[in-house]
XYZ file of C-alpha atoms in Angstrom:
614
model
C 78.297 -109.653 107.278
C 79.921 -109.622 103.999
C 79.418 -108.763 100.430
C 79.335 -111.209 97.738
C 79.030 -111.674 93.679
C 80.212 -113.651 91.063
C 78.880 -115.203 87.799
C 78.622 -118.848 86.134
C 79.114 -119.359 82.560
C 79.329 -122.685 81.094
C 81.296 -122.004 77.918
C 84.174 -120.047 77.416
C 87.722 -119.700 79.761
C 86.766 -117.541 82.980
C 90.407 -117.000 83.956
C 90.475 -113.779 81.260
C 87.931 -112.498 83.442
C 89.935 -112.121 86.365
C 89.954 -108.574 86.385
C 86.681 -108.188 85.536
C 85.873 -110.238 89.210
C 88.198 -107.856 90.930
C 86.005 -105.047 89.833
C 82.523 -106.463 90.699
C 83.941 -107.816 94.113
C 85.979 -103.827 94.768
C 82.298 -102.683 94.387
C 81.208 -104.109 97.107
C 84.331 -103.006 99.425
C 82.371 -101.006 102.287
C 80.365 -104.662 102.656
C 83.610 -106.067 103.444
C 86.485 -103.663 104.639
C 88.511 -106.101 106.174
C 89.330 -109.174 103.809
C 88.814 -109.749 100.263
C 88.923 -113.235 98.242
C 87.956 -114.708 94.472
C 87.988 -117.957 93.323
C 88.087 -118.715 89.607
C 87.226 -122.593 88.486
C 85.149 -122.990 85.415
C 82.018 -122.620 85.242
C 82.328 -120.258 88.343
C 83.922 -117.084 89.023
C 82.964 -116.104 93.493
C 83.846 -112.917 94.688
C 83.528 -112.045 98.109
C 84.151 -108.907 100.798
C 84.545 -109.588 104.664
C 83.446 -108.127 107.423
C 85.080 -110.132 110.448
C 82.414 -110.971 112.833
C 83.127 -114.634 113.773
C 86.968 -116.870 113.700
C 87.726 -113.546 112.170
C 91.608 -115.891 111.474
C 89.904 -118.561 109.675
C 87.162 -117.102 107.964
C 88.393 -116.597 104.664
C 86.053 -116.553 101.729
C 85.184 -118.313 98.690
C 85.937 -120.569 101.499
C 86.847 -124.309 99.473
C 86.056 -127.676 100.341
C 87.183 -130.577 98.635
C 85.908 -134.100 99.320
C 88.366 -136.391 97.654
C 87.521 -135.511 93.813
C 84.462 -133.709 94.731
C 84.639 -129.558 94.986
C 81.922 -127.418 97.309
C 83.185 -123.702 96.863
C 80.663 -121.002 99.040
C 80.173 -117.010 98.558
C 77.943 -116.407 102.045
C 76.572 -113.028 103.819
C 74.865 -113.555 106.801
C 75.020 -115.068 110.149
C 73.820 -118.284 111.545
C 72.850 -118.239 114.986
C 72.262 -122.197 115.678
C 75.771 -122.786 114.227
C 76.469 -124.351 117.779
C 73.996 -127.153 117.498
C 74.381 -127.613 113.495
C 77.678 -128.021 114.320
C 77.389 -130.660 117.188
C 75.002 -132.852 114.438
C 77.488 -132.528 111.717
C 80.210 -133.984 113.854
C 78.223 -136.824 114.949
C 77.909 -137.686 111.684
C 81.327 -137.860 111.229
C 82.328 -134.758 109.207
C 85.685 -132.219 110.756
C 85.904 -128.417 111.179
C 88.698 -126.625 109.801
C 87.478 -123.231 111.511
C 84.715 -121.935 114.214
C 83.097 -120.055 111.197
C 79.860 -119.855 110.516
C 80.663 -120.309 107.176
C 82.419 -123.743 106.990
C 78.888 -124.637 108.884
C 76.870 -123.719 105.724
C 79.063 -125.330 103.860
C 79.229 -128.757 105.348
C 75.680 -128.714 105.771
C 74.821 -128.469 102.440
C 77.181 -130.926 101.675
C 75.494 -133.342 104.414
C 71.786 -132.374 103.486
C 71.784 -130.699 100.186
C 69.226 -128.192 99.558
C 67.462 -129.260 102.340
C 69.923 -127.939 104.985
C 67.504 -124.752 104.229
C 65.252 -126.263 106.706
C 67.539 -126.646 109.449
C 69.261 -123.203 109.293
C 68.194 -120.351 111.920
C 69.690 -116.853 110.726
C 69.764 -114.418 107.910
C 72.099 -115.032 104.825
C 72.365 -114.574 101.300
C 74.952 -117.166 99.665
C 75.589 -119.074 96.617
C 77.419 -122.816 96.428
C 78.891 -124.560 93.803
C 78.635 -128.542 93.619
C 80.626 -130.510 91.453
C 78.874 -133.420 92.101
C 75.789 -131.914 90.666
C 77.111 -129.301 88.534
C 74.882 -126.769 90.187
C 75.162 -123.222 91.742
C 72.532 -123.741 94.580
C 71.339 -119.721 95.650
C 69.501 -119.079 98.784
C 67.771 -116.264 100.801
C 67.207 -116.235 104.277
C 63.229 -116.642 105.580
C 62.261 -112.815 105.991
C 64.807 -111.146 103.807
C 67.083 -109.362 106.068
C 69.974 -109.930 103.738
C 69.963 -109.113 99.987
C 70.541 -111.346 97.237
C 70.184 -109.906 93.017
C 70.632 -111.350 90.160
C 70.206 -111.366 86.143
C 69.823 -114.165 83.869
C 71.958 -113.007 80.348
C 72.447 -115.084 77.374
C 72.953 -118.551 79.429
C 75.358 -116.155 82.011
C 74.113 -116.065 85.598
C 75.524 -112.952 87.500
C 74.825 -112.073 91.058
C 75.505 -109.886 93.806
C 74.493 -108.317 97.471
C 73.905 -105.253 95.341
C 72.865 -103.958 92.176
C 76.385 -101.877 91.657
C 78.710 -105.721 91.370
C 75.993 -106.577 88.676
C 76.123 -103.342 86.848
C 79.779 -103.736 86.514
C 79.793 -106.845 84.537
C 79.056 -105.745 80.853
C 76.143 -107.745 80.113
C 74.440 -106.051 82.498
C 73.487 -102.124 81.326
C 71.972 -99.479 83.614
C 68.346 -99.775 82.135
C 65.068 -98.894 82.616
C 61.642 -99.074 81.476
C 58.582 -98.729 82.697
C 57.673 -101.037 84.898
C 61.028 -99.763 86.353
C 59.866 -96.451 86.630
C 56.988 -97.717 87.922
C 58.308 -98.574 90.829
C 60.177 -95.486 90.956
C 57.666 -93.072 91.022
C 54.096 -94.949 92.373
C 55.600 -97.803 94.853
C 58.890 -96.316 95.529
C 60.870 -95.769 98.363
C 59.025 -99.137 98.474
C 60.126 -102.391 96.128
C 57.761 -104.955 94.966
C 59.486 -108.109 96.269
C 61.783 -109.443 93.510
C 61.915 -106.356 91.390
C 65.340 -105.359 90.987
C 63.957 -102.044 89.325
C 66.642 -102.441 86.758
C 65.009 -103.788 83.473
C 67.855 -106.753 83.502
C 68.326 -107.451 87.357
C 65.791 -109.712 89.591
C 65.895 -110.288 93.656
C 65.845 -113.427 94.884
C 62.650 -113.118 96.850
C 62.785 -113.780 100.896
C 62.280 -117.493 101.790
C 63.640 -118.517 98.326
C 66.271 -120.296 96.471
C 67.467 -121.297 93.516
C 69.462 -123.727 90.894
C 71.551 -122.597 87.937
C 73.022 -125.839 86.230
C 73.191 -127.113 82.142
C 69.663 -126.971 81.749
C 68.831 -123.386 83.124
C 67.508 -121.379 86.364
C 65.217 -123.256 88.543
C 63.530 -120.537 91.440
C 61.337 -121.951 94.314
C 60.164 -121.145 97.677
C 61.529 -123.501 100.663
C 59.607 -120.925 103.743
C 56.147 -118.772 103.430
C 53.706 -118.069 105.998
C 51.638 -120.662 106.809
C 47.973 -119.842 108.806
C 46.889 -122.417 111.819
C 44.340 -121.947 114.889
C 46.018 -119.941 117.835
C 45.539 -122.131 120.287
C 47.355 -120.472 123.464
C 45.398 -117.754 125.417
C 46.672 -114.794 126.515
C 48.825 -115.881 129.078
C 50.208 -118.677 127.424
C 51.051 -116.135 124.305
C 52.790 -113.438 126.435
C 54.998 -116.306 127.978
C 56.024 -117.996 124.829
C 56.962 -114.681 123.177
C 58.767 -113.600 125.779
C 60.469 -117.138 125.828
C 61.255 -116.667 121.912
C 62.610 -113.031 122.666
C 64.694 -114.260 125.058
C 66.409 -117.286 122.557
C 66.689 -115.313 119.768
C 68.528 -112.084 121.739
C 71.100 -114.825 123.690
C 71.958 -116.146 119.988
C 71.729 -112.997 118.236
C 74.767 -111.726 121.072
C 77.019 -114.397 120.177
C 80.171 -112.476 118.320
C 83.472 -112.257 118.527
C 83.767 -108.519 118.502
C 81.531 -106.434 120.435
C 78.127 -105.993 120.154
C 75.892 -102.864 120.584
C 72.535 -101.578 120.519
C 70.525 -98.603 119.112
C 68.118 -97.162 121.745
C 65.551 -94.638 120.667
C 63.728 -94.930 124.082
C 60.680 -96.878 122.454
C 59.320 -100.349 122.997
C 61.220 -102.170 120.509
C 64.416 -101.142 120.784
C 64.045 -101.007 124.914
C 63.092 -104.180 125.186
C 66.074 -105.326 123.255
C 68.305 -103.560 125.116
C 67.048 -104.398 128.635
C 67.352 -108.072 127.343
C 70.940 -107.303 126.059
C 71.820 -105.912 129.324
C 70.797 -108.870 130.999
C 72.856 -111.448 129.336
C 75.449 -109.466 129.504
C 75.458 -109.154 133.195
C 74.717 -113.280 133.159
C 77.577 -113.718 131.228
C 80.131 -111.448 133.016
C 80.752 -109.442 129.560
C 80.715 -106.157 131.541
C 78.616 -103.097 130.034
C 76.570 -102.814 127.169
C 77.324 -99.388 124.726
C 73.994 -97.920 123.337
C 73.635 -95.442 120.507
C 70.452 -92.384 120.052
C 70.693 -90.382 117.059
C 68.317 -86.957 117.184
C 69.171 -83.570 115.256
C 70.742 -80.538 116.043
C 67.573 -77.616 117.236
C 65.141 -80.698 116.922
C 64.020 -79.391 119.804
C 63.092 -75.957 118.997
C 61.121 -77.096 116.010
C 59.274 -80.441 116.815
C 55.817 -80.380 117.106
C 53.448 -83.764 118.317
C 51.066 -85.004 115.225
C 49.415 -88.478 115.105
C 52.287 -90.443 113.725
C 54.888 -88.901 115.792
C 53.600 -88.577 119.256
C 56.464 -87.093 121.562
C 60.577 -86.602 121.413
C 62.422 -89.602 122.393
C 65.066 -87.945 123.994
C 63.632 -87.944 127.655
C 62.758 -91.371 126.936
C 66.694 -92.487 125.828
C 67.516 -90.842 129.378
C 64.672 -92.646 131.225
C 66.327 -96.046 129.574
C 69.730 -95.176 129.959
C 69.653 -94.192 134.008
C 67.511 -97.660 134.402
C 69.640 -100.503 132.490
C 73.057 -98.134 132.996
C 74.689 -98.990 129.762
C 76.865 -97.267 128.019
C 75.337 -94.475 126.313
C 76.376 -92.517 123.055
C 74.304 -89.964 121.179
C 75.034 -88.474 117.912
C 73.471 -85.047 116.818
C 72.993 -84.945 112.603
C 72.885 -81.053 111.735
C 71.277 -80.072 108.704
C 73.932 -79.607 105.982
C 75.532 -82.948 106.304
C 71.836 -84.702 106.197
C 71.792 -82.803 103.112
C 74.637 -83.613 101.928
C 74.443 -87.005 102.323
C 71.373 -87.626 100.450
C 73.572 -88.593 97.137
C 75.664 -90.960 99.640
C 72.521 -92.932 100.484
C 71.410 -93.138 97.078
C 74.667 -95.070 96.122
C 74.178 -97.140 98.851
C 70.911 -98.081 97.868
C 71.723 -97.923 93.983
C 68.427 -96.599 94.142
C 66.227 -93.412 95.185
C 65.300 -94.122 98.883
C 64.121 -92.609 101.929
C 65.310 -89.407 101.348
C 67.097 -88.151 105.320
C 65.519 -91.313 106.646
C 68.237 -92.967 104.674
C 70.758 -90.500 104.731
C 70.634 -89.337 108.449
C 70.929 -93.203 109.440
C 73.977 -93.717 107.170
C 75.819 -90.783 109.171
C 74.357 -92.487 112.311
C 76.036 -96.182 111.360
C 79.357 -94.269 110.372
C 79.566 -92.522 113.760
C 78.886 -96.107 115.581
C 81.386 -97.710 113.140
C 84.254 -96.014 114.618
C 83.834 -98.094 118.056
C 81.942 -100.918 117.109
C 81.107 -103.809 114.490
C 77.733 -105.550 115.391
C 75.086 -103.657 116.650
C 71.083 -104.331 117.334
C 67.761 -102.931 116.492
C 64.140 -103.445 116.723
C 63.412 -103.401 112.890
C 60.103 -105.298 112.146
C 58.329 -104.944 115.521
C 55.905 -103.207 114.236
C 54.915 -104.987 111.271
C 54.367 -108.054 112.971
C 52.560 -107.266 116.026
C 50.426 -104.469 114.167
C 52.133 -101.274 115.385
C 51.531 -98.519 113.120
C 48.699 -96.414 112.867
C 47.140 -97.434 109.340
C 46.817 -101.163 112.044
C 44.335 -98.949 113.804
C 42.675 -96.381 111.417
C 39.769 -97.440 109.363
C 41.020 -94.942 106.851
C 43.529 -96.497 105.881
C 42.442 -100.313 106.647
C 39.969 -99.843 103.657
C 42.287 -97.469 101.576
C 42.166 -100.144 99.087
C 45.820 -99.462 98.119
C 48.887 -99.523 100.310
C 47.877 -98.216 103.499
C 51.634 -96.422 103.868
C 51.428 -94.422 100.491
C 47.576 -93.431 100.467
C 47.602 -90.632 97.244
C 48.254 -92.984 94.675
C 46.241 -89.961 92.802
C 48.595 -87.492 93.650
C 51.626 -89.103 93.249
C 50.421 -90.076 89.237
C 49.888 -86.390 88.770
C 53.718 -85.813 89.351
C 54.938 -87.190 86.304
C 54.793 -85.874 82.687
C 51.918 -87.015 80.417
C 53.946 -89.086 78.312
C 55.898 -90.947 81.270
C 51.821 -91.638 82.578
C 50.913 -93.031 79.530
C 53.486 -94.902 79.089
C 53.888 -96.810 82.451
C 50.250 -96.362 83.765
C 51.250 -96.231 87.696
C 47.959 -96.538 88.692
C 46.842 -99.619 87.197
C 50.857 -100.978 87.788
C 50.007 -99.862 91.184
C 46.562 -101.784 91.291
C 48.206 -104.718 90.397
C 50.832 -105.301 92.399
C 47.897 -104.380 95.304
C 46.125 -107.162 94.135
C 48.772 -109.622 93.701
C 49.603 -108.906 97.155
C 46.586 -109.430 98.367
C 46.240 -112.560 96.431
C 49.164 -113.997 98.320
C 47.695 -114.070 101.524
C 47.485 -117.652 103.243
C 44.063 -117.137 104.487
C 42.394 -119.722 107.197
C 39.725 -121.734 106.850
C 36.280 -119.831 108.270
C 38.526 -117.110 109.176
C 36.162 -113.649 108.287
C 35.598 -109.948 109.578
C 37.691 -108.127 111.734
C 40.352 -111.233 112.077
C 40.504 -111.628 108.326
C 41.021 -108.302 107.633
C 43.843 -108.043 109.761
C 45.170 -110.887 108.431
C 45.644 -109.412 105.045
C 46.878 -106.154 106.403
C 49.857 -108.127 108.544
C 51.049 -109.810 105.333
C 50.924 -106.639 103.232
C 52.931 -105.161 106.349
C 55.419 -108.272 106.736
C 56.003 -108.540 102.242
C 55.748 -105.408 101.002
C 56.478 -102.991 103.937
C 58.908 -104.438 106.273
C 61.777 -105.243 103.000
C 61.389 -101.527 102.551
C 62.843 -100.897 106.224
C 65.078 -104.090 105.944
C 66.728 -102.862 102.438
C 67.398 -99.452 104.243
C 69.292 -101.079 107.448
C 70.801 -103.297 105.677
C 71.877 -100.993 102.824
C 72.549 -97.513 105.399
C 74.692 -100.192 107.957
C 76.757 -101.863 105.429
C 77.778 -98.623 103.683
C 79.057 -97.943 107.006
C 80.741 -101.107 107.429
C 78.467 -101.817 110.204
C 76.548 -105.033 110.445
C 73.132 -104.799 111.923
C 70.944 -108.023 113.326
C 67.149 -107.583 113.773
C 65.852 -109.908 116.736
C 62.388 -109.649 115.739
C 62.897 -110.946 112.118
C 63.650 -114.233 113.470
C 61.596 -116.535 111.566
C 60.228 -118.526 114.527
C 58.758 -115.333 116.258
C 57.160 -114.210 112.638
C 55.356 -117.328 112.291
C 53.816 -117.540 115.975
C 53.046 -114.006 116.061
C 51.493 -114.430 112.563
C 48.624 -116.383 113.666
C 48.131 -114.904 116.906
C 44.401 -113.248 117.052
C 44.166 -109.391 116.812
C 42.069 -109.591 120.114
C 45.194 -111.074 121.143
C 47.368 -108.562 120.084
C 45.242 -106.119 121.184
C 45.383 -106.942 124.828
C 44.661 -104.225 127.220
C 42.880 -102.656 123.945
C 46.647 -101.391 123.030
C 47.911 -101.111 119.754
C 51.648 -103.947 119.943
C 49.798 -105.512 123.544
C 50.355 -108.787 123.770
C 53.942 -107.451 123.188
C 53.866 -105.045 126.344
C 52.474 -107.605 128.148
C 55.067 -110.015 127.482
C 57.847 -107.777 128.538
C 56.168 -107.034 131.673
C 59.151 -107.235 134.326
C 61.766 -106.496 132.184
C 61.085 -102.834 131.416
C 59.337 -100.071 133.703
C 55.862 -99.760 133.084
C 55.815 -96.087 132.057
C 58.623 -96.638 128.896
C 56.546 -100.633 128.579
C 53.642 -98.375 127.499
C 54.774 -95.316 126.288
C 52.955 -94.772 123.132
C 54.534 -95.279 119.703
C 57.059 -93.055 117.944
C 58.892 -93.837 115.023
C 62.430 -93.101 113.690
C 63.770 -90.027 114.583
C 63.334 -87.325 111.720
C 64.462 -83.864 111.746
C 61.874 -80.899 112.146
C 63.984 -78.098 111.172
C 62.660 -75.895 108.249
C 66.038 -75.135 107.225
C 65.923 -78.746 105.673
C 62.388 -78.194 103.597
C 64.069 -74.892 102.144
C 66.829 -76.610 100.970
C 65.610 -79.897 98.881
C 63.206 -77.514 97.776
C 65.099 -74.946 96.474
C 67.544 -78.091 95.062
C 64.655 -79.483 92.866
C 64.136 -75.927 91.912
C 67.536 -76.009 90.372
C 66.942 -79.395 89.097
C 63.891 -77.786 87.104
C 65.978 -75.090 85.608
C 68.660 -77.058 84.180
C 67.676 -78.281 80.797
C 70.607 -81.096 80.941
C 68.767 -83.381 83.736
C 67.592 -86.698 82.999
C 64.749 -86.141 85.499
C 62.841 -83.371 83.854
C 60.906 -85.583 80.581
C 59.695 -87.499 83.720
C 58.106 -84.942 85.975
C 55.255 -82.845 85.510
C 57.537 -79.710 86.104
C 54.274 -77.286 86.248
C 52.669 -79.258 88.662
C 55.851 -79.672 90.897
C 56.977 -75.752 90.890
C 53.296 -75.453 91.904
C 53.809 -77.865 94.861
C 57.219 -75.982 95.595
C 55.337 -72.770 96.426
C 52.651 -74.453 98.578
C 53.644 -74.439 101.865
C 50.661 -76.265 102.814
C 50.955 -79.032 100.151
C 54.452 -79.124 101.107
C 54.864 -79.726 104.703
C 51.503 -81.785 104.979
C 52.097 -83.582 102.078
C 50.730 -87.755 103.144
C 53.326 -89.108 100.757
C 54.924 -92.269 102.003
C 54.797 -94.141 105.300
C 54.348 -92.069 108.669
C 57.825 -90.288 108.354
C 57.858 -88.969 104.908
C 56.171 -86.151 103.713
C 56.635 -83.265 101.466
C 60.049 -82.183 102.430
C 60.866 -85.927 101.217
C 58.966 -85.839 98.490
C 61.672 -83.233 97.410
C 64.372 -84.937 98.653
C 63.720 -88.111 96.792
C 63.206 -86.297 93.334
C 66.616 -84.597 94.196
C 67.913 -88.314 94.904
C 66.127 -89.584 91.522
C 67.997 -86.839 89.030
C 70.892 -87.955 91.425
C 70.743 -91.413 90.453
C 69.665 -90.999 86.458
C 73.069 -89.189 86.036
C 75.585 -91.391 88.684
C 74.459 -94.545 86.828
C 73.826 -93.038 83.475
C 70.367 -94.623 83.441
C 69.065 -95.180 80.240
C 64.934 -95.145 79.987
C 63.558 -97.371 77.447
């Protein structure tokens, strides 16, 4: 996992930007910690940050090609996992290896296929190519999105990045916003609409996209979507050829050449993974797996059990632990360090985010960091097989809105009544509902119960899952830490797509068709345990102090946040304590303490990045 950037111009000498290169790729130095490379060659300018995962000696990036006069230069994040058998093809047909990179891979392929090698690549990746055959850039994005790719379009100047912060550096690009930006700030937000770079100048290349910068302009199209088919396997049939895919995707997801771990909450997902891990490992004589279980100091004096948060994990990380004997490691996050790293994950994210969802996992992939480089987690589960509760509660299956941010209402009457009229969140909101909706690949006859789970597992898969995959990928690579999510391989997102919610309902459990194909390979009291998410704390002490910080906030005339907020309405919130502990705000994890912590990470990130609103 790396970090990249660069921009094309096609007039003017980009050797007297040199320096301006260093400073977008030094931006993206916790990406990258241990190698660093640019390439200047008119019209291009590639930066690029390593992290060494793979040939770690050969690796180096932009890497070059050149094919007698012909030049193929590549900027590439990701990792491909079928670089084995791409590799074996591309030899056949005559083409040499320098390295064992992944990298040189993408490279030759393109050069063998063109834009097409898209088709034949299994793996998540964000890179950009130059071609001097066709004087073209060629972008792409891997399938589901799991690694980031922005961009802005300035003046015939195409600049990209992993992350917002290389853009901002370069000075076409200026910290602005208006309101559909705050739009997404305030109504979808911790959420993104899919290629929305909030940022009134910067775009996201959208999951499953690419695109083509040459003489004549900026060419965007999608190469993968979700396509909808008859299910034609039964039950049985289903469980075994998910288990099948599982088991692929894990053995290729393990490949590295420095050691790989795995985050175990005690759950499902993130069990499964592990037990699978475990296995291969013992296959392939590689000795012990290391786990990793985050929870929070006196979480256990002050949890309580509510519908979206069943039960503690810890006796469960213990049950797991004793069973697959790995290598266990468990961090405790107290309360003052979540806190204080609130304006940490913000940077990260160049964005408000998930308040100490974000924050608490970015001191979790620092503490793993210091003994480890890869690691693995169940991200995406639950999207796909239909895991969380709004899946199951006709509430929030008719909600008509997002089913994970349900007081669209509420969340209007936050702001101040010029900021309302101005970006009119709920009809913004409305919109991008509908749009979403609108997207859906819907089958032929398909109606009722099927259909309308149909249309909830896309709104799940395109508008909730980049919300979790932006935080990993954003909380991990702060860290230096690369994640890989088994169940965002594309293959296992389109069969489980079209499986039937009957189907996935099996035994009349929410995720069962998943339970049943791990049957054997975890004990039947963790294989259905039911559901908790992410670990959050529980500790008052962490409600009485975002509050109190937004309090502060609202009583210094110089922030930036204050013409945005209804500051009557939120001091009134702030002496709730009903409103603010039960607050159904965003997702199943964030409530009113967040809702504090997020406005404290908003007036955080107006005055770090100097935002300017218009």
């Amino acid at each position: 996992m790396c970090g990249i950037t660069g921009f094309i111009q096609w007039n003017g000498d980009l050797t007297q930007d040199s320096q301006l290169l260093v400073q977008m790729t030094e931006s993206l130095s916790h990406r990258g910690p241990d190698a660093y490379g640019t390439w200047i060659s008119n019209p291009c300018a590639f930066g690029h940050r390593r992290l060494s995962v793979i040939d770690p000696e050969n690796g180096a990036q932009p890497m070059i090609v050149h094919r007698d006069e012909d030049v193929y230069a590549i900027v590439y994040n990701g990792e491909l996992y079928n670089a084995a058998e791409l590799t074996a093809e591309l030899l056949q047909r005559g083409h040499q290896f320098r390295t064992h990179c992944d990298t040189e891979v993408l490279l030759v392929s393109y050069i063998e296929w063109g834009p097409d090698c898209l088709d034949r690549l299994n793996g998540i990746f964000a890179f950009a190519i130059w071609d001097s055959v066709q004087e073209q850039v060629f972008f792409a994005r891997d399938r589901v999105g799991v690694k980031p790719l922005f961009y802005s379009h300035i003046d015939g100047t195409l600049i990209f990045g992993s992350e917002p912060k290389s853009l901002l550096q370069h000075p076409k690009v200026e910290p602005i916003v208006g309101p559909e930006g705050l739009a997404e700030i305030f109504i979808v937000g911790p959420a993104r609409t899919p290629g929305h770079g909030v940022y009134r100048d910067i775009s996201e290349l959208r999951p499953g996209h690419a695109m083509i910068f040459n003489r004549r302009g900026l060419r965007n199209y999608t190469y993968w979507k979700l396509e909808s088919h008859e299910h034609e396997d039964n039950v049985e049939a289903t469980a075994a050829k998910l288990r099948e895919l599982l088991q692929d995707t894990m053995e290729r997801q393990l490949i590295s050449d420095v050691p790989v771990c795995s985050l175990l909450s005690g759950g499902l997902d993130s069990s499964a993974l592990t037990a699978l891990a475990v296995d291969f490992y013992r296959r392939s004589g590689q000795g012990n797996l290391h786990t990793y279980s985050v929870d929070y100091v006196d979480n256990d004096k002050h949890f309580k059990s509510h519908a979206f948060q069943p039960g503690a994990d810890a006796p469960w990380i213990k049950r797991m632990v004793d069973e697959l004997g790995t290598q266990h490691h468990s961090m405790e996050i107290d309360t003052p360090e979540l806190i204080a790293a609130l304006n940490a994950s913000t940077i990260a994210r160049d964005l408000p985010g998930m308040a100490d969802v974000d924050s608490s996992l970015y001191l979790f992939c620092r503490e793993i960091k210091k003994d480890a480089t890869v690691a693995i987690s169940g991200e995406a589960a639950d999207e796909i097989f239909g895991g969380y509760p709004w899946f199951h509660r006709d509430d929030m299956l008719n909600s008509g809105t997002f089913p994970w941010s349900v007081a669209p209402d509420m969340r209007a009457s936050l702001l101040s009544p010029e900021i309302k009229d101005w970006i009119s969140p709920l009809t913004y909101l409305g919109d991008r509902y509908s749009e979403a909706v609108n997207e859906v690949p819907t089958l032929q006859g398909e109606t009722g119960k099927q259909a309308q789970m149909r249309v909830m597992s896309y709104l799940n898969i395109t508008r909730f899952m980049p919300t979790l995959l932006d935080r990993k990928d954003r909380m991990s690579m702060g860290a230096g830490l690369e994640v890989r999510v088994p169940f965002c391989d594309h293959r296992l997102v389109q069969y489980v797509w079209n499986i039937p919610w009957a189907i996935k309902m099996t035994g009349d459990r929410e995720k069962g068709i998943l339970r049943k194909a791990l049957e054997g390979v975890l004990p039947e009291d963790v294989l259905y345990r039911k559901k908790s998410p992410y670990p959050k704390t529980h500790n008052p002490d962490f409600l009485s102090a975002v509050k109190n910080q937004v309090l502060s906030i609202l009583d210094d005339p110089s922030s930036p946040l204050l013409p945005l907020i209804d500051t009557v309405k939120i001091r009134e919130l702030a002496s709730s304590p009903d409103a603010s502990t039960n607050l159904p705000w965003f997702g199943q994890l964030m409530s009113g303490p967040q809702l504090f912590a997020y406005l404290g990470q908003v007036d955080h990130w107006l005055r770090t990045y100097n935002v300017s609103i218009r």
